[in-house]
XYZ file of C-alpha atoms in Angstrom:
625
model
C 0.000 0.000 0.000
C 1.404 3.355 -1.006
C 1.255 5.718 1.966
C 0.725 9.459 1.899
C -0.119 12.401 4.113
C -1.374 15.936 3.539
C 0.938 18.643 4.795
C -2.026 20.263 6.550
C -1.863 17.460 9.149
C 1.393 18.748 10.615
C 2.820 21.804 12.332
C 5.826 23.714 11.006
C 6.979 25.033 7.665
C 6.637 23.149 4.391
C 10.304 22.161 4.529
C 9.984 20.896 8.115
C 6.856 18.944 7.219
C 8.501 17.306 4.233
C 11.548 16.302 6.263
C 9.335 14.841 9.016
C 7.317 12.848 6.484
C 10.472 11.396 4.983
C 11.825 10.431 8.424
C 8.523 8.752 9.307
C 8.696 6.656 6.135
C 5.880 8.041 3.977
C 5.969 7.335 0.250
C 4.441 10.656 -0.751
C 2.670 13.813 0.343
C -0.241 16.026 -0.596
C 0.812 19.662 -0.756
C -1.806 21.871 0.827
C -1.949 25.126 -1.086
C -1.407 27.399 1.915
C 1.813 25.585 2.799
C 3.244 26.390 -0.632
C 1.921 29.957 -0.745
C 3.585 30.787 2.578
C 6.861 29.011 1.779
C 10.019 30.930 0.783
C 10.961 28.026 -1.471
C 10.085 28.120 -5.158
C 8.071 25.302 -6.741
C 11.280 24.097 -8.352
C 13.008 24.048 -4.946
C 10.128 22.068 -3.456
C 10.291 19.606 -6.338
C 14.008 19.070 -5.764
C 13.569 18.758 -1.994
C 10.960 16.058 -2.494
C 13.251 14.154 -4.861
C 16.171 14.403 -2.432
C 13.974 13.144 0.416
C 12.535 10.302 -1.647
C 9.004 11.691 -1.412
C 6.455 11.597 -4.197
C 4.307 14.698 -4.739
C 0.984 12.938 -5.062
C -1.693 15.625 -4.876
C -2.072 19.392 -4.968
C -5.051 20.668 -3.008
C -7.549 22.117 -2.660
C -9.228 23.769 -5.641
C -12.557 25.053 -4.340
C -15.937 26.255 -5.603
C -15.681 25.436 -9.298
C -18.968 23.875 -10.470
C -22.616 24.913 -10.588
C -21.796 28.544 -11.281
C -22.813 31.263 -13.771
C -20.911 31.647 -17.079
C -18.941 34.694 -15.894
C -17.803 32.918 -12.758
C -16.959 29.778 -14.739
C -14.638 31.823 -16.946
C -12.830 33.168 -13.883
C -12.637 29.681 -12.386
C -11.068 28.250 -15.539
C -8.475 31.025 -15.546
C -7.692 30.265 -11.908
C -7.470 26.543 -12.681
C -5.063 27.060 -15.561
C -2.747 29.043 -13.286
C -2.709 26.141 -10.837
C -2.084 23.614 -13.620
C 0.971 25.604 -14.702
C 2.150 25.745 -11.092
C 1.766 21.982 -10.805
C 3.958 21.526 -13.871
C 6.720 23.409 -12.069
C 6.206 21.191 -9.022
C 6.187 18.030 -11.110
C 2.702 17.087 -9.873
C -0.057 15.602 -11.996
C -3.150 15.351 -9.737
C -5.269 18.112 -8.231
C -8.167 17.854 -5.791
C -11.334 19.721 -6.765
C -13.984 19.927 -4.028
C -17.705 20.099 -4.724
C -18.911 23.675 -4.531
C -19.856 25.029 -1.139
C -19.948 28.815 -1.461
C -20.535 30.014 -5.022
C -22.821 27.419 -6.616
C -26.182 28.906 -7.586
C -27.464 26.388 -10.137
C -28.522 22.895 -9.064
C -28.293 21.106 -12.411
C -26.229 17.955 -13.011
C -26.157 18.546 -16.771
C -24.636 21.975 -16.182
C -22.176 20.630 -13.611
C -21.099 17.887 -16.004
C -20.609 20.402 -18.820
C -18.485 22.646 -16.605
C -16.437 19.732 -15.297
C -15.889 18.673 -18.916
C -14.336 22.057 -19.681
C -12.119 21.679 -16.609
C -11.070 18.156 -17.628
C -10.200 19.264 -21.163
C -8.108 22.149 -19.827
C -6.410 19.777 -17.380
C -5.665 17.381 -20.236
C -3.884 20.147 -22.104
C -1.521 20.479 -19.138
C -1.136 16.766 -18.337
C -3.130 17.079 -15.101
C -5.722 14.707 -13.622
C -8.643 16.185 -11.667
C -9.911 14.244 -8.621
C -13.445 15.475 -7.919
C -14.515 15.073 -4.287
C -17.949 15.396 -2.701
C -17.613 17.458 0.472
C -19.976 16.351 3.226
C -21.283 19.924 3.401
C -21.309 20.556 -0.350
C -24.174 22.828 -1.400
C -25.593 20.510 -4.052
C -23.097 17.605 -4.199
C -22.340 15.996 -0.825
C -22.558 12.289 -1.642
C -19.649 10.314 -3.121
C -22.019 8.357 -5.362
C -23.391 11.623 -6.762
C -19.840 12.817 -7.434
C -19.068 9.566 -9.262
C -22.217 9.864 -11.380
C -20.959 13.256 -12.532
C -17.576 11.727 -13.372
C -19.341 9.067 -15.463
C -21.436 11.703 -17.228
C -18.293 13.618 -18.202
C -16.473 10.439 -19.271
C -13.097 12.153 -19.724
C -9.735 10.439 -19.030
C -8.559 13.445 -16.987
C -11.525 13.489 -14.598
C -11.950 10.976 -11.776
C -13.071 11.016 -8.181
C -11.465 11.258 -4.766
C -12.884 9.113 -1.966
C -12.465 10.706 1.460
C -13.421 8.539 4.431
C -14.461 11.515 6.572
C -16.897 12.944 4.027
C -18.411 9.488 3.549
C -18.510 8.145 7.097
C -19.498 11.406 8.797
C -22.718 11.289 6.778
C -23.217 7.560 7.430
C -23.190 6.828 3.700
C -23.122 3.136 2.823
C -19.572 2.206 1.757
C -20.434 -1.029 -0.081
C -21.196 0.786 -3.401
C -17.543 1.818 -3.553
C -16.895 -1.638 -4.988
C -19.006 -0.716 -8.027
C -16.816 2.255 -8.939
C -14.482 1.782 -11.879
C -11.024 1.602 -10.281
C -9.549 3.637 -13.122
C -11.812 6.494 -12.064
C -10.682 6.488 -8.435
C -7.862 8.997 -8.731
C -7.155 9.392 -5.021
C -8.149 8.067 -1.575
C -7.929 10.077 1.639
C -8.495 8.652 5.119
C -9.212 10.209 8.489
C -10.795 8.941 11.669
C -12.912 10.918 14.136
C -14.753 10.519 17.419
C -18.523 10.300 17.110
C -19.750 13.819 17.922
C -23.088 15.608 17.676
C -22.204 18.854 15.932
C -22.267 20.431 12.502
C -20.170 18.403 10.095
C -17.977 21.333 8.966
C -16.768 22.128 12.500
C -16.386 18.414 13.174
C -14.206 18.070 10.102
C -12.074 21.164 10.644
C -11.145 20.542 14.277
C -11.724 16.959 15.396
C -10.375 14.591 12.789
C -7.765 12.154 14.090
C -5.520 9.500 12.590
C -6.926 6.002 11.920
C -7.314 4.024 15.114
C -7.747 7.139 17.252
C -11.478 7.617 16.553
C -14.605 5.569 16.057
C -15.102 5.294 12.281
C -15.184 1.885 10.557
C -12.121 2.627 8.476
C -11.082 -1.005 7.891
C -14.463 -1.638 6.268
C -14.130 1.518 4.160
C -10.655 0.484 3.008
C -11.792 -3.086 2.372
C -14.340 -1.833 -0.152
C -11.705 0.424 -1.742
C -9.343 -2.530 -2.125
C -12.080 -4.707 -3.627
C -12.826 -1.958 -6.137
C -9.305 -2.525 -7.499
C -7.743 0.804 -6.442
C -3.939 0.816 -6.427
C -3.036 4.465 -5.784
C -1.953 6.307 -2.627
C -3.840 5.996 0.643
C -3.262 9.396 2.145
C -4.059 10.972 5.504
C -5.977 14.244 5.523
C -6.495 15.238 9.140
C -7.514 18.647 10.424
C -6.832 18.741 14.148
C -5.979 21.719 16.340
C -3.776 19.640 18.646
C -1.768 17.955 15.887
C -0.992 21.310 14.309
C 0.542 22.501 17.582
C 2.569 19.368 18.309
C 6.089 18.290 17.425
C 6.239 17.798 13.655
C 8.383 14.674 13.517
C 6.537 12.967 16.345
C 3.143 13.640 14.758
C 4.402 12.293 11.440
C 5.516 9.058 13.136
C 2.115 8.753 14.848
C 0.476 9.282 11.457
C 2.598 6.590 9.828
C 1.787 4.194 12.670
C -1.902 4.767 12.000
C -1.579 3.752 8.343
C 0.418 0.641 9.232
C -2.337 -0.286 11.677
C -5.074 0.512 9.136
C -3.395 -1.655 6.509
C -3.387 -4.626 8.886
C -6.977 -4.042 10.015
C -8.159 -3.756 6.407
C -6.528 -7.074 5.542
C -8.304 -8.646 8.535
C -11.647 -7.179 7.461
C -11.247 -8.584 3.962
C -10.407 -12.022 5.352
C -13.388 -12.003 7.712
C -15.936 -10.445 5.329
C -16.025 -12.562 2.159
C -18.211 -11.598 -0.762
C -21.030 -13.879 -1.899
C -18.772 -15.218 -4.651
C -15.970 -15.936 -2.194
C -18.396 -17.593 0.227
C -19.765 -19.798 -2.552
C -16.213 -20.903 -3.382
C -15.866 -22.124 0.236
C -12.762 -23.195 2.135
C -11.976 -19.706 3.408
C -11.087 -18.388 -0.023
C -11.530 -14.812 1.163
C -8.281 -14.999 3.143
C -6.421 -16.104 -0.018
C -8.020 -13.690 -2.466
C -5.467 -11.431 -4.103
C -6.265 -7.845 -5.010
C -4.281 -5.334 -7.057
C -3.445 -3.456 -3.831
C -1.326 -5.689 -1.618
C -1.939 -5.149 2.107
C 0.949 -5.880 4.461
C 0.297 -7.484 7.836
C 2.202 -7.420 11.113
C 3.391 -10.231 13.402
C 0.299 -11.568 15.133
C 0.110 -11.316 18.900
C -2.534 -12.074 21.485
C -3.662 -9.520 24.022
C -1.638 -9.443 27.274
C -2.599 -12.019 29.893
C -2.056 -9.615 32.781
C 0.258 -7.139 34.468
C 3.682 -8.505 35.305
C 4.822 -5.543 37.397
C 4.582 -1.806 37.900
C 7.639 0.366 38.462
C 7.909 3.635 40.356
C 11.066 5.718 40.053
C 12.228 8.209 42.667
C 15.318 9.868 44.137
C 14.089 9.357 47.697
C 12.120 6.151 48.182
C 11.500 6.277 51.934
C 7.869 7.421 51.643
C 7.115 4.832 48.959
C 8.584 2.023 51.041
C 6.578 3.135 54.065
C 3.355 3.338 52.044
C 3.732 -0.114 50.488
C 4.555 -1.622 53.844
C 1.445 -0.057 55.400
C -0.699 -1.494 52.607
C 0.604 -4.961 53.406
C 3.228 -5.450 50.687
C 6.254 -7.544 51.571
C 9.802 -6.431 50.816
C 11.494 -9.093 48.668
C 14.936 -7.479 48.667
C 17.217 -5.567 46.332
C 18.341 -6.606 42.865
C 21.750 -8.194 42.794
C 23.184 -5.795 40.174
C 20.753 -2.864 39.954
C 19.680 -0.277 42.474
C 16.047 -1.379 42.559
C 13.773 -2.987 45.139
C 10.952 -5.514 44.781
C 7.765 -5.374 46.850
C 4.980 -7.931 46.473
C 1.514 -8.812 47.689
C 0.440 -12.101 46.150
C 0.920 -11.671 42.399
C 1.012 -7.879 42.566
C 4.626 -6.772 42.068
C 5.954 -3.229 42.496
C 9.512 -2.274 41.616
C 10.976 0.807 43.270
C 13.739 2.149 41.047
C 16.453 4.433 42.382
C 18.677 4.197 39.296
C 19.480 7.638 37.884
C 15.987 8.755 38.810
C 14.893 11.652 36.611
C 12.064 12.621 38.967
C 12.769 14.433 42.203
C 9.614 12.826 43.581
C 8.044 9.405 42.961
C 6.365 8.846 39.565
C 5.242 5.807 37.586
C 8.087 4.953 35.219
C 7.378 1.532 33.715
C 4.813 -1.232 33.338
C 5.391 -4.892 32.592
C 2.828 -7.035 30.754
C 2.611 -10.820 30.437
C 2.554 -11.808 26.756
C 2.813 -15.106 24.898
C 5.951 -14.227 22.954
C 7.849 -11.102 24.043
C 10.188 -11.169 21.027
C 7.337 -11.314 18.491
C 5.342 -8.710 20.408
C 8.379 -6.418 20.446
C 8.949 -6.929 16.709
C 5.342 -5.912 16.050
C 5.665 -2.807 18.216
C 8.864 -1.775 16.450
C 7.190 -2.124 13.050
C 4.574 0.226 14.457
C 7.321 2.800 15.076
C 7.559 2.266 18.839
C 10.975 3.392 20.201
C 13.029 0.606 21.779
C 13.991 0.914 25.441
C 17.548 -0.233 26.068
C 18.143 -2.169 29.288
C 21.497 -3.466 30.481
C 21.525 -7.041 31.708
C 24.106 -9.272 33.302
C 24.540 -13.008 32.789
C 21.634 -15.128 34.034
C 19.295 -12.116 34.191
C 15.927 -11.939 32.491
C 16.068 -10.156 29.119
C 13.077 -7.814 28.878
C 11.776 -6.564 25.546
C 11.099 -2.860 26.105
C 9.391 -0.085 24.143
C 8.516 3.485 25.013
C 4.913 4.733 25.175
C 3.982 8.222 23.948
C 4.089 9.652 27.495
C 7.598 8.130 27.973
C 6.347 5.334 30.235
C 8.523 2.305 29.547
C 6.560 -0.777 28.500
C 8.182 -4.159 29.071
C 6.881 -7.297 27.371
C 7.450 -10.227 29.716
C 7.097 -13.970 29.342
C 3.916 -14.916 31.142
C 3.531 -18.067 33.240
C 0.397 -20.172 33.851
C 0.544 -19.651 37.620
C 1.111 -15.901 37.426
C 4.655 -16.002 38.810
C 7.636 -14.166 37.320
C 10.976 -15.879 36.739
C 12.997 -12.700 37.202
C 12.119 -12.379 40.892
C 14.964 -14.766 41.787
C 17.364 -11.948 40.851
C 16.434 -10.177 44.097
C 18.122 -10.920 47.411
C 16.361 -11.955 50.556
C 13.896 -9.460 51.926
C 11.675 -9.449 54.972
C 9.754 -12.448 56.184
C 6.115 -12.290 55.052
C 3.175 -12.517 57.359
C 1.227 -15.731 56.924
C -1.922 -13.627 56.773
C -0.768 -11.596 53.752
C -3.622 -11.197 51.270
C -3.501 -12.351 47.703
C -3.543 -9.416 45.281
C -3.109 -8.572 41.624
C -2.669 -5.302 39.785
C -6.240 -4.396 38.856
C -5.572 -1.305 36.750
C -3.120 1.520 36.250
C -4.103 5.126 35.685
C -1.674 7.247 33.649
C -1.828 11.001 33.043
C -1.315 11.919 29.400
C 0.166 15.158 28.041
C -2.507 17.002 26.034
C -0.629 16.728 22.738
C -0.144 12.943 22.960
C -3.505 11.683 24.200
C -4.804 10.438 20.826
C -1.367 9.060 20.009
C -1.438 7.024 23.225
C -4.814 5.495 22.343
C -3.475 4.297 18.988
C -0.205 3.101 20.548
C -1.902 0.825 23.083
C -4.469 -0.344 20.527
C -1.973 -1.259 17.831
C 1.119 -2.317 19.766
C -0.463 -3.954 22.810
C -3.837 -5.160 21.439
C -5.841 -3.271 24.073
C -9.362 -2.214 23.129
C -10.454 1.390 23.737
C -13.757 1.736 25.578
C -16.119 4.722 25.286
C -14.381 7.682 26.890
C -15.816 9.628 29.804
C -15.367 13.134 31.170
C -15.060 13.483 34.934
C -15.505 16.846 36.691
C -12.718 18.040 38.961
C -11.968 21.384 40.672
C -9.456 22.082 37.881
C -11.894 21.325 35.053
C -13.043 18.282 33.134
C -10.740 15.257 33.076
C -11.095 13.139 29.952
C -10.730 9.472 30.835
C -10.101 6.734 28.269
C -10.134 3.098 29.385
C -8.000 0.625 27.419
C -8.440 -3.024 28.336
C -8.246 -6.638 27.276
C -11.418 -8.556 26.437
C -11.377 -10.389 29.780
C -10.387 -7.383 31.887
C -7.066 -8.948 32.932
C -5.332 -5.744 31.834
C -7.018 -2.406 32.439
C -5.236 0.811 31.603
C -6.880 4.191 32.190
C -5.511 7.176 30.273
C -6.407 10.550 31.757
C -6.085 13.835 29.932
C -5.363 16.452 32.575
C -7.341 19.714 32.664
C -5.906 22.534 30.563
C -4.369 24.447 33.473
C -2.256 21.413 34.343
C -1.546 20.322 30.775
C 1.847 21.970 30.372
C 3.403 19.609 32.897
C 0.828 16.859 33.242
C 3.191 14.100 34.294
C 4.749 16.311 36.970
C 1.637 17.771 38.570
C -1.220 15.467 37.742
C -1.586 12.383 39.899
C -1.290 8.840 38.564
C -2.020 5.662 40.416
C -1.751 1.889 40.586
C -4.792 -0.069 41.777
C -4.518 -3.480 43.429
C -7.414 -5.930 43.710
C -7.784 -7.978 46.916
C -10.312 -10.527 48.127
C -11.335 -8.702 51.307
C -10.994 -4.943 51.180
C -12.417 -4.302 54.642
C -9.794 -6.576 56.216
C -7.078 -4.976 54.101
C -8.177 -1.492 55.150
C -8.313 -2.398 58.844
C -4.838 -3.928 58.730
C -3.471 -0.926 56.828
C -5.003 1.441 59.363
C -3.362 -0.512 62.169
C -0.025 -0.070 60.407
C -0.573 3.698 60.352
C -1.675 4.190 56.743
C -2.871 7.700 55.889
C -6.077 7.236 53.860
C -7.525 9.805 51.522
C -10.128 11.429 53.774
C -13.624 11.139 52.280
C -16.150 13.837 53.324
C -19.213 12.905 55.380
C -21.462 14.362 52.666
C -20.411 11.515 50.409
C -21.751 8.879 52.795
C -25.071 10.694 53.206
C -25.446 10.681 49.435
C -24.370 7.035 49.275
C -27.066 6.057 51.733
C -29.687 7.971 49.758
C -28.683 6.265 46.513
C -28.264 2.663 47.692
C -30.113 2.313 51.035
C -27.190 0.365 52.496
C -27.272 -1.634 55.702
C -26.467 0.864 58.513
C -23.675 -1.308 59.878
C -22.059 -1.665 56.440
C -22.391 2.073 55.820
C -20.749 2.761 59.177
C -17.838 0.492 58.216
C -17.375 2.320 54.923
C -17.334 5.662 56.704
C -15.020 4.452 59.461
C -12.401 3.229 56.976
C -12.816 5.930 54.280
C -14.008 3.307 51.794
C -15.942 4.226 48.660
C -18.690 2.113 47.162
C -20.487 1.575 43.879
C -23.010 -0.950 42.611
C -24.537 -1.915 39.298
C -26.728 -4.718 38.002
C -23.739 -7.086 37.879
C -22.085 -6.577 41.241
C -20.453 -4.273 43.778
C -17.211 -2.324 43.987
C -15.351 -1.245 47.126
C -12.194 0.827 47.072
C -9.989 3.247 48.981
C -7.146 5.587 48.113
C -3.897 6.445 49.836
C -2.450 9.909 50.151
C -0.279 11.028 47.226
C 3.511 10.669 47.292
C 5.092 12.785 44.578
C 2.669 12.248 41.691
C 1.745 8.679 42.727
C -0.935 7.246 44.953
C -2.291 3.738 45.357
C -5.818 2.364 45.270
C -7.020 -0.888 46.808
C -10.169 -2.418 45.303
C -12.501 -5.350 45.746
C -14.765 -6.493 42.927
C -17.846 -8.428 43.980
C -19.833 -10.422 41.475
C -19.259 -9.304 37.889
C -18.787 -5.598 38.489
C -16.602 -4.408 35.611
C -16.243 -0.667 36.149
C -13.986 1.622 38.150
C -16.342 3.347 40.570
C -16.813 6.236 38.146
C -19.441 8.034 40.287
C -16.790 8.327 43.000
C -14.133 9.909 40.777
C -15.272 13.523 41.351
C -14.995 12.940 45.120
C -11.451 11.691 44.766
C -10.466 14.607 42.509
C -11.943 17.155 44.914
C -10.280 15.701 48.013
C -6.903 15.445 46.257
C -7.206 19.006 44.998
C -7.974 20.211 48.522
C -5.000 18.264 49.916
C -2.603 19.701 47.354
C -3.789 23.289 47.834
C -4.232 23.224 51.605
C -2.073 25.828 53.299
């Protein structure tokens, strides 16, 4: 699959954008007109730069408001078009995007539109240019891709074809199956963009909230599957308008964009294999998975979703408070590593590493997560093909070799060899610690909550989806004293791995990982017993206001004795049709706090109604004089 990206997706100058696209590995680019107009480089310079960088110049865009106009305006439009065709010759480009008219069309007549597009196609032919006509979702008279293609058929000129843009099609919920009926020779260009499902006017939606494939909720694999079946072989190019992307680091955004196309290519191949046509079904024997199309779709090494958390790591210069907190919760100290300045603390199968090695944080912060996977080497190879940076880790003889990659927020992700009984082979590398109490509870890491910098939130969703096979759940917005906190849950199908990505409020966004709290949650069998034991060890709980318990009683009509226990121990409670959820929070150390939870029945949430309480109490604690 030939990959492309429109320069409008990125921040920076045209030269910076082109260099970033080349570094990310794109085959070609679309030059957005404004990027060229504002560039100090001549068209000839841009052409040479592209050649030196190994980039194709695939599309010049956009040419707006051409069709459905009066004769006088048509004459002016043709003059304008000829100027752009001459410019494209200097650039060495042969395809231009023409959008259906939005602003100047006054005549709703397909015969007239076809006649005017014929004149444009003939003029384009004189200059060796192909015109890709695209139906904008908000076009005045033409807003449907099938309508645009009918006009292309009416014109029947070799220099006029259509452009299929996933946003303009999927935002209007148009059926994508008819794409397969389009003559492949008339599909001159394909643009893709994802987006969250929003209730707003489609123009504003398009101009500000598009995201890269895998970061929204559109069925892009299905869209691309139909495009592939149609026989299209040209570029698949990203056209994403997003306020955040255009303020972010150019090279990093380009890499995220390339990752999205690699992911989309794999997902499209899967859709084709799982969605055979009637002819393929009649042939039997799974012929859909063997069907060859003119566009070859590459796939990645296949991996299963993680089986669970292997460990969580907190890094700090001074670890005294962390050690005290874990001990109060009931974790046992397993000792120090034989060659590295790190400690291991465990409770059942919940393992926490405290890392003092060249700590970059003056106060404790979550630094790394380990996940149990079937084949760490294959999983790492997949992640690297998805542009994930490799994390180097020095090892001595007889030490476990971890496969490590870096997440968008710089959290280190280690892919570990899982074991049927949930143990970890590397724990033998730690010396003797303290003797454990026989009454120590069993525990596992239930979920981890990570704060995401504002400019990398969407990137993180795609990273964990594509590299770690986690599935994004519908996002939520939680009120806090600092503003709304956007919360995105990523999890495995069985809930063995739950990762919660939080986008900090705007006032904290500039240094989210330094000022916004993150936490690790541990699940135990008996939370009340755990809380009582922790209290006896001197644990400082997050203090829950009495108003919360009055509201809790009103909502759930709890047994008075049970309610009194919750209040006594600062426990929070939630219930749904499937079960109950009990949890409590510790005070924050640095940017880290811990949560202890108990899931009863089939409760599958996170106590979302209690989140505003936690945010408010933490805010008050941080700002208390």
